Coordinates of C-alpha atoms and ligand atoms in Angstrom, one line a residue:
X1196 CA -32.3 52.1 9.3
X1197 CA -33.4 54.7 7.4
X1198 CA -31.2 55.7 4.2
X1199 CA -28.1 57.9 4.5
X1200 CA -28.1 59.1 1.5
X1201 CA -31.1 59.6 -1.7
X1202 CA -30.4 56.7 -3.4
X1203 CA -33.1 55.2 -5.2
X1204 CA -33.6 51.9 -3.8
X1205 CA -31.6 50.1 -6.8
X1206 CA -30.7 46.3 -7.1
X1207 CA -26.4 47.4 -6.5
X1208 CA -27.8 49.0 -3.5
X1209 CA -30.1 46.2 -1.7
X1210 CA -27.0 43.6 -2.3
X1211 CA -23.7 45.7 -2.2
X1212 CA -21.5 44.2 1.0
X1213 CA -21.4 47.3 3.2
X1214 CA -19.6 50.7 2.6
X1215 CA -16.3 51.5 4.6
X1216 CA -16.6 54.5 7.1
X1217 CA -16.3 57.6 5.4
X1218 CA -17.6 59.9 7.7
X1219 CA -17.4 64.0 6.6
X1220 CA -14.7 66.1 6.6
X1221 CA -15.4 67.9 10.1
X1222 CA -11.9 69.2 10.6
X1223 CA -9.2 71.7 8.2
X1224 CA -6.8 69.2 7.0
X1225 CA -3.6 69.1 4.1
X1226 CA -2.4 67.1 1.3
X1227 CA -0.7 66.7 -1.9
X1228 CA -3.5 66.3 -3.5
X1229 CA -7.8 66.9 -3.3
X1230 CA -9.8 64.7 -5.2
X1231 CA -13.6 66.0 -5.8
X1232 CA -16.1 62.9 -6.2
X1233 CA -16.1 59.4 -5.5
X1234 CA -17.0 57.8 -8.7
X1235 CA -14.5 55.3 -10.8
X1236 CA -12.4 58.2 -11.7
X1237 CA -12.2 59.7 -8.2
X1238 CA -11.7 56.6 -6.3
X1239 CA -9.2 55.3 -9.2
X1240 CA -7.3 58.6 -9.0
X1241 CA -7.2 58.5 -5.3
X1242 CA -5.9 54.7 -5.3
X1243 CA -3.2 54.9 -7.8
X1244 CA -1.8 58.3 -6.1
X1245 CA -1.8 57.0 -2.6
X1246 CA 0.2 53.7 -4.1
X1247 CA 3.0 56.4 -5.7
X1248 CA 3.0 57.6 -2.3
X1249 CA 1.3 61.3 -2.2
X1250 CA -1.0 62.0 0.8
X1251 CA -4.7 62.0 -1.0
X1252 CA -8.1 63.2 1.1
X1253 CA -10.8 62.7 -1.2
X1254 CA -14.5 64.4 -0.6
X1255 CA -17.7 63.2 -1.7
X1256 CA -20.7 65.0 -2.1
X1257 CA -22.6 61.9 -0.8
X1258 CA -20.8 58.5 -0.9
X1259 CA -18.4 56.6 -2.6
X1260 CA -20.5 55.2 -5.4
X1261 CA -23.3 57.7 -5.1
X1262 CA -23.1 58.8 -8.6
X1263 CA -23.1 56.5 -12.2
X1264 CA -20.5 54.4 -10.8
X1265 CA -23.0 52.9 -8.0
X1266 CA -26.1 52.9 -10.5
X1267 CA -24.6 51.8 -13.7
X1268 CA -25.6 48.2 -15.9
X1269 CA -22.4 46.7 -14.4
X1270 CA -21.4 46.2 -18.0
X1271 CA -17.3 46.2 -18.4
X1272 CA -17.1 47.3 -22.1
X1273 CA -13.7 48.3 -23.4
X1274 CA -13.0 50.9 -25.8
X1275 CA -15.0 54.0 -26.6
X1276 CA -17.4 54.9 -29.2
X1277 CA -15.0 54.9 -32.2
X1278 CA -13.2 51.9 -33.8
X1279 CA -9.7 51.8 -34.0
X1280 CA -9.9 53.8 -37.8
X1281 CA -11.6 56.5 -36.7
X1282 CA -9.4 56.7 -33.4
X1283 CA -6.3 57.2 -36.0
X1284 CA -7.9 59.2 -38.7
X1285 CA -9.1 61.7 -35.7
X1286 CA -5.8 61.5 -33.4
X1287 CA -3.0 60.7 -36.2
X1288 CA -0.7 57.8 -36.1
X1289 CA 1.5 57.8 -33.1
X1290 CA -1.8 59.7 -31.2
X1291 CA -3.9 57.3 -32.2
X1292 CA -1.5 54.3 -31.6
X1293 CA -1.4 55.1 -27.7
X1294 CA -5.4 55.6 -27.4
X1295 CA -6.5 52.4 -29.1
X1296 CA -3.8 51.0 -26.3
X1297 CA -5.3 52.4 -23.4
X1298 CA -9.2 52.1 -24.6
X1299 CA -8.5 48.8 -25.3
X1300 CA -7.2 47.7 -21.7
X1301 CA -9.5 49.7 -20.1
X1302 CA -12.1 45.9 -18.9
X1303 CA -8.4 44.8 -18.4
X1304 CA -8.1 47.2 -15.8
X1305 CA -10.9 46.6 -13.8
X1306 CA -10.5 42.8 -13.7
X1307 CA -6.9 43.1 -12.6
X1308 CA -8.2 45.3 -9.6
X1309 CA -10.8 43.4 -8.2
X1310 CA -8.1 40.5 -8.7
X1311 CA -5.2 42.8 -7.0
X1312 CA -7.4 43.6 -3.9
X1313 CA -9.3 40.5 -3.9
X1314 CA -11.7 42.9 -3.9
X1315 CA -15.4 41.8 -2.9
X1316 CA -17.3 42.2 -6.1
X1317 CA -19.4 39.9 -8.1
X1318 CA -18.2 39.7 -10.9
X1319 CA -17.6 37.4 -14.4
X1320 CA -15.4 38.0 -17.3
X1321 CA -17.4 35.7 -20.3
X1322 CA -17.3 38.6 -22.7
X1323 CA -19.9 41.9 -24.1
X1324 CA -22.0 40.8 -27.2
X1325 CA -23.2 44.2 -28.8
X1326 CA -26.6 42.9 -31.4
X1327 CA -26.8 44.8 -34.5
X1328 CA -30.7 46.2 -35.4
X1329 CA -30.2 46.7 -39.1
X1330 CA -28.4 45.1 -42.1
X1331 CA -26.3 48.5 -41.9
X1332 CA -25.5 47.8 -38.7
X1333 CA -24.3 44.2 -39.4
X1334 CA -21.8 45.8 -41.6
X1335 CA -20.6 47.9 -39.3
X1336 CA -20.0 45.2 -36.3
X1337 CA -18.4 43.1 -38.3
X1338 CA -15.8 45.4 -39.2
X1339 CA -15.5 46.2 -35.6
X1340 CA -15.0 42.7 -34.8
X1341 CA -12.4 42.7 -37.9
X1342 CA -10.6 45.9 -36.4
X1343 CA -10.1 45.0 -33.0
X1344 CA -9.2 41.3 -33.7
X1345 CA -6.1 43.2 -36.2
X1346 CA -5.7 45.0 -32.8
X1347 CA -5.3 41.5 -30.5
X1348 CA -8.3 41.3 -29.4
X1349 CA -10.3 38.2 -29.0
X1350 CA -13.1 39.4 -30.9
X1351 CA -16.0 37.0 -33.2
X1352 CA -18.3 38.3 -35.6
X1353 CA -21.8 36.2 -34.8
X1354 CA -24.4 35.9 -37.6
X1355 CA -28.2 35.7 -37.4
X1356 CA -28.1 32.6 -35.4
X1357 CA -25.1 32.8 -33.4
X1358 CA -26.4 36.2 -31.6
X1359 CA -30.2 34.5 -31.6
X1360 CA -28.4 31.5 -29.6
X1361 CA -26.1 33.6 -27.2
X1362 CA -28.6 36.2 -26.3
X1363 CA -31.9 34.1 -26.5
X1364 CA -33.8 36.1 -28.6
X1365 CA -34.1 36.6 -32.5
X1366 CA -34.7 40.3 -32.6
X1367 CA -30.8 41.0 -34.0
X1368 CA -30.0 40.6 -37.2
X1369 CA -26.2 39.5 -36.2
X1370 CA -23.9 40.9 -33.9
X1371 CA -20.0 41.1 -32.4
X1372 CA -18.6 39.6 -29.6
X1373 CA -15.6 41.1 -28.0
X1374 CA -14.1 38.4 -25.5
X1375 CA -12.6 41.4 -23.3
X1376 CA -15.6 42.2 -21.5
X1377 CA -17.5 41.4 -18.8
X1378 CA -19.7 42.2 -15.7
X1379 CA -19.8 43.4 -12.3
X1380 CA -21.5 44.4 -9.5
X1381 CA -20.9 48.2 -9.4
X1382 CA -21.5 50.0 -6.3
X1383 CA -19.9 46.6 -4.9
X1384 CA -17.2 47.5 -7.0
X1385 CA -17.0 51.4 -6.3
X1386 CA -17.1 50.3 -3.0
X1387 CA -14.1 47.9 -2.7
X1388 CA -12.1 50.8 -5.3
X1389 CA -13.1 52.8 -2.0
X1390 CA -11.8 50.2 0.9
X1391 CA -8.4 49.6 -1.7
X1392 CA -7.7 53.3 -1.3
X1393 CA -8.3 53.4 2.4
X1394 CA -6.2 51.0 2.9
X1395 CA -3.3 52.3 0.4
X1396 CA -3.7 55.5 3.0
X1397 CA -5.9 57.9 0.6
X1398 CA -8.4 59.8 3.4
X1399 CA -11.9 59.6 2.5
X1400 CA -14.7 61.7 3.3
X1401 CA -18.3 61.1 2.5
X1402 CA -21.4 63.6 3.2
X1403 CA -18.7 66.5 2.2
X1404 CA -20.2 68.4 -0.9
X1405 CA -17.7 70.6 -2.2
X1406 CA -19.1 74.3 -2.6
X1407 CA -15.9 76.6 -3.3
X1408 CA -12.6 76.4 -4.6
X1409 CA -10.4 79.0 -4.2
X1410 CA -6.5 79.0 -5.3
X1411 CA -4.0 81.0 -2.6
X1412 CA -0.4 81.6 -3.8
X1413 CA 0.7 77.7 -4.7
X1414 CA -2.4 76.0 -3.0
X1415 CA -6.1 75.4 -3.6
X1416 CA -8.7 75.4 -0.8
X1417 CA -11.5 73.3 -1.3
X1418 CA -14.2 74.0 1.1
X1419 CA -17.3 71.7 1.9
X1420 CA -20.9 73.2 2.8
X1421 CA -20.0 72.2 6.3
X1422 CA -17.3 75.3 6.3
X1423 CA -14.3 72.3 7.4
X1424 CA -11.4 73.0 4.2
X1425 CA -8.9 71.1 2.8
X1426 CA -5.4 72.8 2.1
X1427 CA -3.7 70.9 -1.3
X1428 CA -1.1 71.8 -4.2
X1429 CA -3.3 70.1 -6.7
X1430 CA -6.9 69.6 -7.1
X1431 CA -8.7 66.6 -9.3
X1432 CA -12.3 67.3 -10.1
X1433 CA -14.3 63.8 -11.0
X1434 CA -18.2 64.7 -10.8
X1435 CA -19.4 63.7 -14.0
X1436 CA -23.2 63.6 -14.8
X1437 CA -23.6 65.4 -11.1
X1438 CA -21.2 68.3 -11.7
X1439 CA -22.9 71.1 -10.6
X1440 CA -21.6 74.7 -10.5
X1441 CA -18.2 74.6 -8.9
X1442 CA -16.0 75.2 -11.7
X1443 CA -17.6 77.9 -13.7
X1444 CA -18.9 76.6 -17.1
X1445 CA -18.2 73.3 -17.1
X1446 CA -21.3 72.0 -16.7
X1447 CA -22.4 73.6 -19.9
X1448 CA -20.1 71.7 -21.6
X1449 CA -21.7 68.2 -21.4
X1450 CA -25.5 66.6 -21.7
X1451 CA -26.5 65.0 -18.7
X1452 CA -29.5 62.7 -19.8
X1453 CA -31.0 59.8 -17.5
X1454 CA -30.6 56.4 -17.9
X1455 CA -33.0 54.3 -16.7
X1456 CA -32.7 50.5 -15.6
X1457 CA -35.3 47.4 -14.4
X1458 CA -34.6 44.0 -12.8
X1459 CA -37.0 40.9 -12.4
X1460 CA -36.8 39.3 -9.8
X1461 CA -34.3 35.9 -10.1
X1462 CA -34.8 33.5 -13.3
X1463 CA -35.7 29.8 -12.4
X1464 CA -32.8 27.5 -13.4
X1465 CA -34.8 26.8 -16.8
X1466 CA -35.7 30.3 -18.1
X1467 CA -31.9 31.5 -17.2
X1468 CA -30.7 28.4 -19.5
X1469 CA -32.9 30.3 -22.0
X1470 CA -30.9 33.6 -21.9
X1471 CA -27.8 35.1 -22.5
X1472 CA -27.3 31.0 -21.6
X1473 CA -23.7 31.6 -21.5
X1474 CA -23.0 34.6 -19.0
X1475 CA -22.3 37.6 -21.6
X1476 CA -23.5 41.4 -21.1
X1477 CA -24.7 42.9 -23.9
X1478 CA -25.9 46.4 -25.6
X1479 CA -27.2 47.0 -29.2
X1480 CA -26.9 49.2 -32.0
X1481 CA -29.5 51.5 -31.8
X1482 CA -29.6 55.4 -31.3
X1483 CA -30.5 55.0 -27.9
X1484 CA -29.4 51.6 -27.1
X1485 CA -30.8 49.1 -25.0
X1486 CA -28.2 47.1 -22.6
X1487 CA -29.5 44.1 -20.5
X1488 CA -27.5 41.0 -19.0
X1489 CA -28.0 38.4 -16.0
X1490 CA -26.9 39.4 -12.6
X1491 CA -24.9 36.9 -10.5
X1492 CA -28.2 35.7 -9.0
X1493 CA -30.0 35.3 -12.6
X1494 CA -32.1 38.5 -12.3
X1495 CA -32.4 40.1 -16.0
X1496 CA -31.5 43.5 -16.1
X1497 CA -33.2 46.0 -19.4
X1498 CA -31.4 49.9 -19.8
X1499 CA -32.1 52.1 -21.9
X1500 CA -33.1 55.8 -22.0
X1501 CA -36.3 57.4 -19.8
X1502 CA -37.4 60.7 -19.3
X1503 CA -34.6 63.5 -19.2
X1504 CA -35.7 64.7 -16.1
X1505 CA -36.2 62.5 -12.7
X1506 CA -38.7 59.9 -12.4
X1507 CA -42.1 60.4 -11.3
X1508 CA -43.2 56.8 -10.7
X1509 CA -43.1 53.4 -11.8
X1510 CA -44.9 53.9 -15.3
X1511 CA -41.4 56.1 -16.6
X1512 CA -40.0 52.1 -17.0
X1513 CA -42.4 50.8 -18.2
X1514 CA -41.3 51.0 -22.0
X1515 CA -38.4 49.0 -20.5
X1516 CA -40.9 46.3 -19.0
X1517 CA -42.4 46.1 -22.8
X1518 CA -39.3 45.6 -24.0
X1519 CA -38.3 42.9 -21.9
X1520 CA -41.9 41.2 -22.7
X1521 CA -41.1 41.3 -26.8
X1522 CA -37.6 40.3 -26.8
X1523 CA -38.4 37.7 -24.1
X1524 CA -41.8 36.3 -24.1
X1525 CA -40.9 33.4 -22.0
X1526 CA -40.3 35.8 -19.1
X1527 CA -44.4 36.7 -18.9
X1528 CA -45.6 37.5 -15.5
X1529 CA -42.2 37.7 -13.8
X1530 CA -42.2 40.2 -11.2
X1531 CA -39.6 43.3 -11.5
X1532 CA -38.2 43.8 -8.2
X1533 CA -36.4 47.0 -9.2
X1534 CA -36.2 50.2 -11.0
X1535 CA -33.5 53.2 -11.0
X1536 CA -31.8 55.3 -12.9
X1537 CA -28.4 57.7 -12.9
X1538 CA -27.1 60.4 -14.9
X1539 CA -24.6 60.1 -17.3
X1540 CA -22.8 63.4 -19.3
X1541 CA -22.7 63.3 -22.7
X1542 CA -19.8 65.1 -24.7
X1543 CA -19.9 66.8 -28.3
X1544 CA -18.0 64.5 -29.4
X1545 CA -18.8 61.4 -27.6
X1546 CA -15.3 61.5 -25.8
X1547 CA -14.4 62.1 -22.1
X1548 CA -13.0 65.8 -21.9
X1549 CA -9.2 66.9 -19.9
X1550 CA -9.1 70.1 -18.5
X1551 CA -6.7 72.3 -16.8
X1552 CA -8.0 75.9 -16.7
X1553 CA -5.4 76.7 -13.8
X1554 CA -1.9 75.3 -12.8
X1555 CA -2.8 72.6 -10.4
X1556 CA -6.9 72.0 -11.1
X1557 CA -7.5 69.0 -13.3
X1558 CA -10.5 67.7 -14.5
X1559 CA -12.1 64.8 -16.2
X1560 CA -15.3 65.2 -17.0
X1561 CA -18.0 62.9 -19.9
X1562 CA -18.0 59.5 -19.5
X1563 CA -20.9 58.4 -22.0
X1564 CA -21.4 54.6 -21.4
X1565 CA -18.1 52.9 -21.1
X1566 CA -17.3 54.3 -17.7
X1567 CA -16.6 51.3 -15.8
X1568 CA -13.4 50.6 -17.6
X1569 CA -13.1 53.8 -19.1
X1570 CA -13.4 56.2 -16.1
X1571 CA -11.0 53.4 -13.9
X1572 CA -8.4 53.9 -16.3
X1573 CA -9.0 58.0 -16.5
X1574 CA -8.5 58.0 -12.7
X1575 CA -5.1 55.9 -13.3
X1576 CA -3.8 57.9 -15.6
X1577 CA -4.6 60.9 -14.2
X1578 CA -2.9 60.0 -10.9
X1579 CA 0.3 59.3 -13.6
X1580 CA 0.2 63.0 -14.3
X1581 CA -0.2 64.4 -11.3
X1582 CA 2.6 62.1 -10.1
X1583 CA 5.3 62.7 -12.6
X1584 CA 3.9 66.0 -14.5
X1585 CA 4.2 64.1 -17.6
X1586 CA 1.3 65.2 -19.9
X1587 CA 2.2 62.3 -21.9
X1588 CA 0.2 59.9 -19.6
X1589 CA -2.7 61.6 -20.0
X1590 CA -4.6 59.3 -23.0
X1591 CA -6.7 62.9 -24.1
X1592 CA -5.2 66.1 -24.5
X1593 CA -5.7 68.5 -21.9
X1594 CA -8.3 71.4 -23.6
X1595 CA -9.9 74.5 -22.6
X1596 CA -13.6 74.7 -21.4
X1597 CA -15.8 75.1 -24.1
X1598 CA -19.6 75.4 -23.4
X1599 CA -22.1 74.0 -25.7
X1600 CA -23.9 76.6 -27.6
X1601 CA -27.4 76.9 -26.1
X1602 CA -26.9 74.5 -24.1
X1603 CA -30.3 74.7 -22.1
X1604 CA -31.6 74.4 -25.7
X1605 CA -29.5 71.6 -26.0
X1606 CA -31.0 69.9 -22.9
X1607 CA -34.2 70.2 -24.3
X1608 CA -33.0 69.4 -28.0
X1609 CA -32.2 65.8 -26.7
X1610 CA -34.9 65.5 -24.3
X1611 CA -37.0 65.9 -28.0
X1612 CA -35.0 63.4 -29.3
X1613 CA -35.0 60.9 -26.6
X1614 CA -39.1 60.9 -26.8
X1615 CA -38.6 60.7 -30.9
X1616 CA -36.0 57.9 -30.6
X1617 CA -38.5 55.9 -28.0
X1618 CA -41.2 55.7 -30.6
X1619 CA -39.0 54.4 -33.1
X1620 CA -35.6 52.3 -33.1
X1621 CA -35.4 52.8 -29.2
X1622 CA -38.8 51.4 -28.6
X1623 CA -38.2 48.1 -30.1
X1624 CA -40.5 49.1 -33.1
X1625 CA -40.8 45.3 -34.9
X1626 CA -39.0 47.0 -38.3
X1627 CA -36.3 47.6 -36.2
X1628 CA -35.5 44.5 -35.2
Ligands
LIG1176 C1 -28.0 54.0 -15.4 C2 -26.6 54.0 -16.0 C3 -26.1 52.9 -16.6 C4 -24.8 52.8 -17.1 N1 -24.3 51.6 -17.6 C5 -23.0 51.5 -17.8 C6 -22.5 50.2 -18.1 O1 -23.1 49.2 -18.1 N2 -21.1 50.1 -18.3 C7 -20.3 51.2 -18.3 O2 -19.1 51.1 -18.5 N3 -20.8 52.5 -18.0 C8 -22.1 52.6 -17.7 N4 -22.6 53.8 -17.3 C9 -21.7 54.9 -17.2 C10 -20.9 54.9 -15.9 O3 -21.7 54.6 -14.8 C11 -20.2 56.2 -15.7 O4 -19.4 56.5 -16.8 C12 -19.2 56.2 -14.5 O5 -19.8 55.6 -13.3 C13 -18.8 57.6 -14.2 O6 -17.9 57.6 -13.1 P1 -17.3 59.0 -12.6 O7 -16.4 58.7 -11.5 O8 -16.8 59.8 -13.7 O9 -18.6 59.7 -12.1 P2 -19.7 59.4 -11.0 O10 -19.7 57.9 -10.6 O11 -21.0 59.9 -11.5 O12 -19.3 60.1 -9.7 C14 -19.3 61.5 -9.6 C15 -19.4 61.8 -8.1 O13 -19.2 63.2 -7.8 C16 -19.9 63.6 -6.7 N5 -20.0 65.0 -6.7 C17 -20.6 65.8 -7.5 N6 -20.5 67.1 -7.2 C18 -19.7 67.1 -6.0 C19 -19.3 68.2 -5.2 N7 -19.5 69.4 -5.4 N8 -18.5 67.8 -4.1 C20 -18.3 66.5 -3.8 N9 -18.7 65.5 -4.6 C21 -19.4 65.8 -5.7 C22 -21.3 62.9 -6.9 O14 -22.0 62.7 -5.7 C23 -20.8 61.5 -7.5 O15 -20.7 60.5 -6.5 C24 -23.9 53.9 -16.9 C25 -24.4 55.1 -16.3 C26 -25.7 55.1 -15.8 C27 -26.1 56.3 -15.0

């Protein structure tokens, strides 16, 4: 049957159990509440508020999972780029307090979901090992490890030999190991976050790209290119790396780069024993970071950055096939079965951003590369909000739309630095590792 939708042909894709009917929005319908894209965030948001009871449709330019949350490494990571320190020096105490709360439970989250709704999702909790590059670097993961242990956390700082054992290779210097993670199928997962909200009464539409919003006394009406509308008192807008120009400015406000992925096809029973030997997901330390980890069939997964634009062909992963080769020798001649890549949008500040430019429009928007957990639990708490109008729910404050300067220049500032990045630290360069 030939695709409904442009996905590139990705591993989540050829092994996903099938999507539940979400056919478009063909006729004018009402509801509390209109949620725009069905990503983590969208279908999180659209869950949690059908469970407090409002009506929910949900439209979706594509379908459920479409976006990052379909095409991602899988990779449950909690927290966000800052450690606990810089969370408090940037937020202050009592702001600070409730953040490192929420990022922290964010992998706690997901598990609990797929555990809820017995959802259908692949899926093992063994931990995320993040490898340090330089001796810097050490430093700096073992006071992460140190932070979020004084936090609860189960969290172990791993020398030279520790990381060589758990990953399998002896490229890192040391690393951290942060017991809360874990890995998933996601599209399988988007999906099932899909079927949960079906089936808590949330109406989904797929193949229904949103082209215009317009408010009308106490309402929004958010129209698809089809013409059919829907009628709601509040809006939530959740289209992350693929926001395009529906809400004036915003897309300005983040970097959208590419992030690029390969799979080999399954590991024999012997060269699996010989990596990430005990079921971890892992990223490292570098610039650009690489992530990789084991599927639940044994295939090895390599991410990292590609070209900022879209793929021409095969060669734009190769530098990901060389990097599988170095840090992995033993995998020589293995065939790679797959390749794909999704967008993810990068903030200023590396941290997702609330807005609220009118009553009754919210919007989430910059993930970076902790959305599995992170984007669940921004869908949760933004279904809190729109429930009980309690701002205090929300885990970021709600703040106005602020476009990068220059942010074409921007787009092609990182696009300079991506290709800069690749020849050094990013491209496994032997002094880096
Ligand atoms: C290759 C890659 C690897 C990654 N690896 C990891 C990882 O291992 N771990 C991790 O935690 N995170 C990872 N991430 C990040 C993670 O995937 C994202 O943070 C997360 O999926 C974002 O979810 P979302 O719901 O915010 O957005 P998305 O999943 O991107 O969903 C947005 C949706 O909005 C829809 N949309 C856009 N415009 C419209 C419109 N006008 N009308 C209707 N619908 C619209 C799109 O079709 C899309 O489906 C990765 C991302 C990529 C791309």
């Amino acid at each position: 049957m030939a695709e409904p939708f442009p996905l590139a042909p990705s591993l989540w894709h050829a092994t996903a159990p099938a999507a539940s009917p979400t056919p478009p929005l063909a006729t004018d319908r009402h509801a509390d509440i209109c949620v725009i894209g069905g990503g983590y965030a969208g279908l999180s948001a659209a869950l949690h508020l059908a469970e407090a009871g409002a009506s929910v449709v949900l439209l979706e330019a594509q379908e459920p999972g479409w976006g990052g949350s379909g095409r991602n490494g899988g990779q449950v990571i909690p927290g966000i780029k800052y450690d606990p320190s810089e969370i408090r020096a940037k937020f202050g105490p009592e702001a600070g307090r409730a953040l490192i709360n929420f990022v922290g439970s964010t992998a706690d989250l997901v598990f609990a979901l797929i555990e809820k709704h017995k959802m259908e999702v692949p899926h093992r909790r063994a931990g995320w090992i993040q490898g340090a590059h330089t001796p810097a670097m050490v430093e700096a993961v073992k006071r992460r490890a140190e932070e979020w242990a004084d936090e609860g956390a189960e969290t172990a700082f791993l020398d030279r030999d520790e990381v060589s054992r758990l990953l399998g290779t002896d490229r890192y210097l040391g690393g951290w190991m942060d017991r809360r993670g874990g890995g998933v199928q996601p599209l399988a997962y988007a999906r099932a976050l899909a079927r949960a909200a079906i089936g808590a009464g949330a109406v989904l539409h797929g193949r229904s790209p949103v082209n215009s919003l317009q408010r009308k006394d106490e309402s929004w009406i958010v129209r698809t290119t089809q013409g059919a509308s829907v009628t709601a008192g509040r809006v939530v807008v959740a289209t992350n790396g693929y926001t395009g120009d529906l809400i004036p400015k915003l897309r300005q406000t983040v970097i959208r780069p590419n992030s690029f992925i390969v799979a080999t096809e399954p590991l024999s029973d012997n060269l699996a024993g010989t990596i990430l030997p005990e079921g971890q997901v892992t990223s490292d330390t570098r610039q650009l970071l690489l992530y990789f980890r084991k599927d639940h069939t044994n295939r090895l997964l390599m991410g990292g950055r590609g070209p900022f634009r879209e793929p021409h062909d095969a060669s734009d992963w190769a530098h990901l096939e060389r990097v599988v080769a170095k840090m992995y020798p033993q995998t020589k001649g293995l065939r790679f079965d797959y390749r794909w890549c999704g967008r993810v949008a990068l903030t200023r500040d590396f941290l997702p951003h609330l807005h609220e430019p009118e009553p009754g429009l919210l919007i989430d928007i910059g993930c970076m590369g902790r959305g599995v957990g992170l984007q669940t639990a921004m869908g949760k708490a933004m279904a809190g909000y729109l429930v009980s109008g309690d701002s205090a729910l929300l885990p970021f404050p709600i703040v106005p739309i602020k476009p990068l300067p220059l942010h074409a220049l921007n787009e092609l500032y990182v696009s300079a630095i991506i290709t800069w990045y690749r020849m050094t630290d990013g491209g496994m360069k032997d002094k880096a590792a």
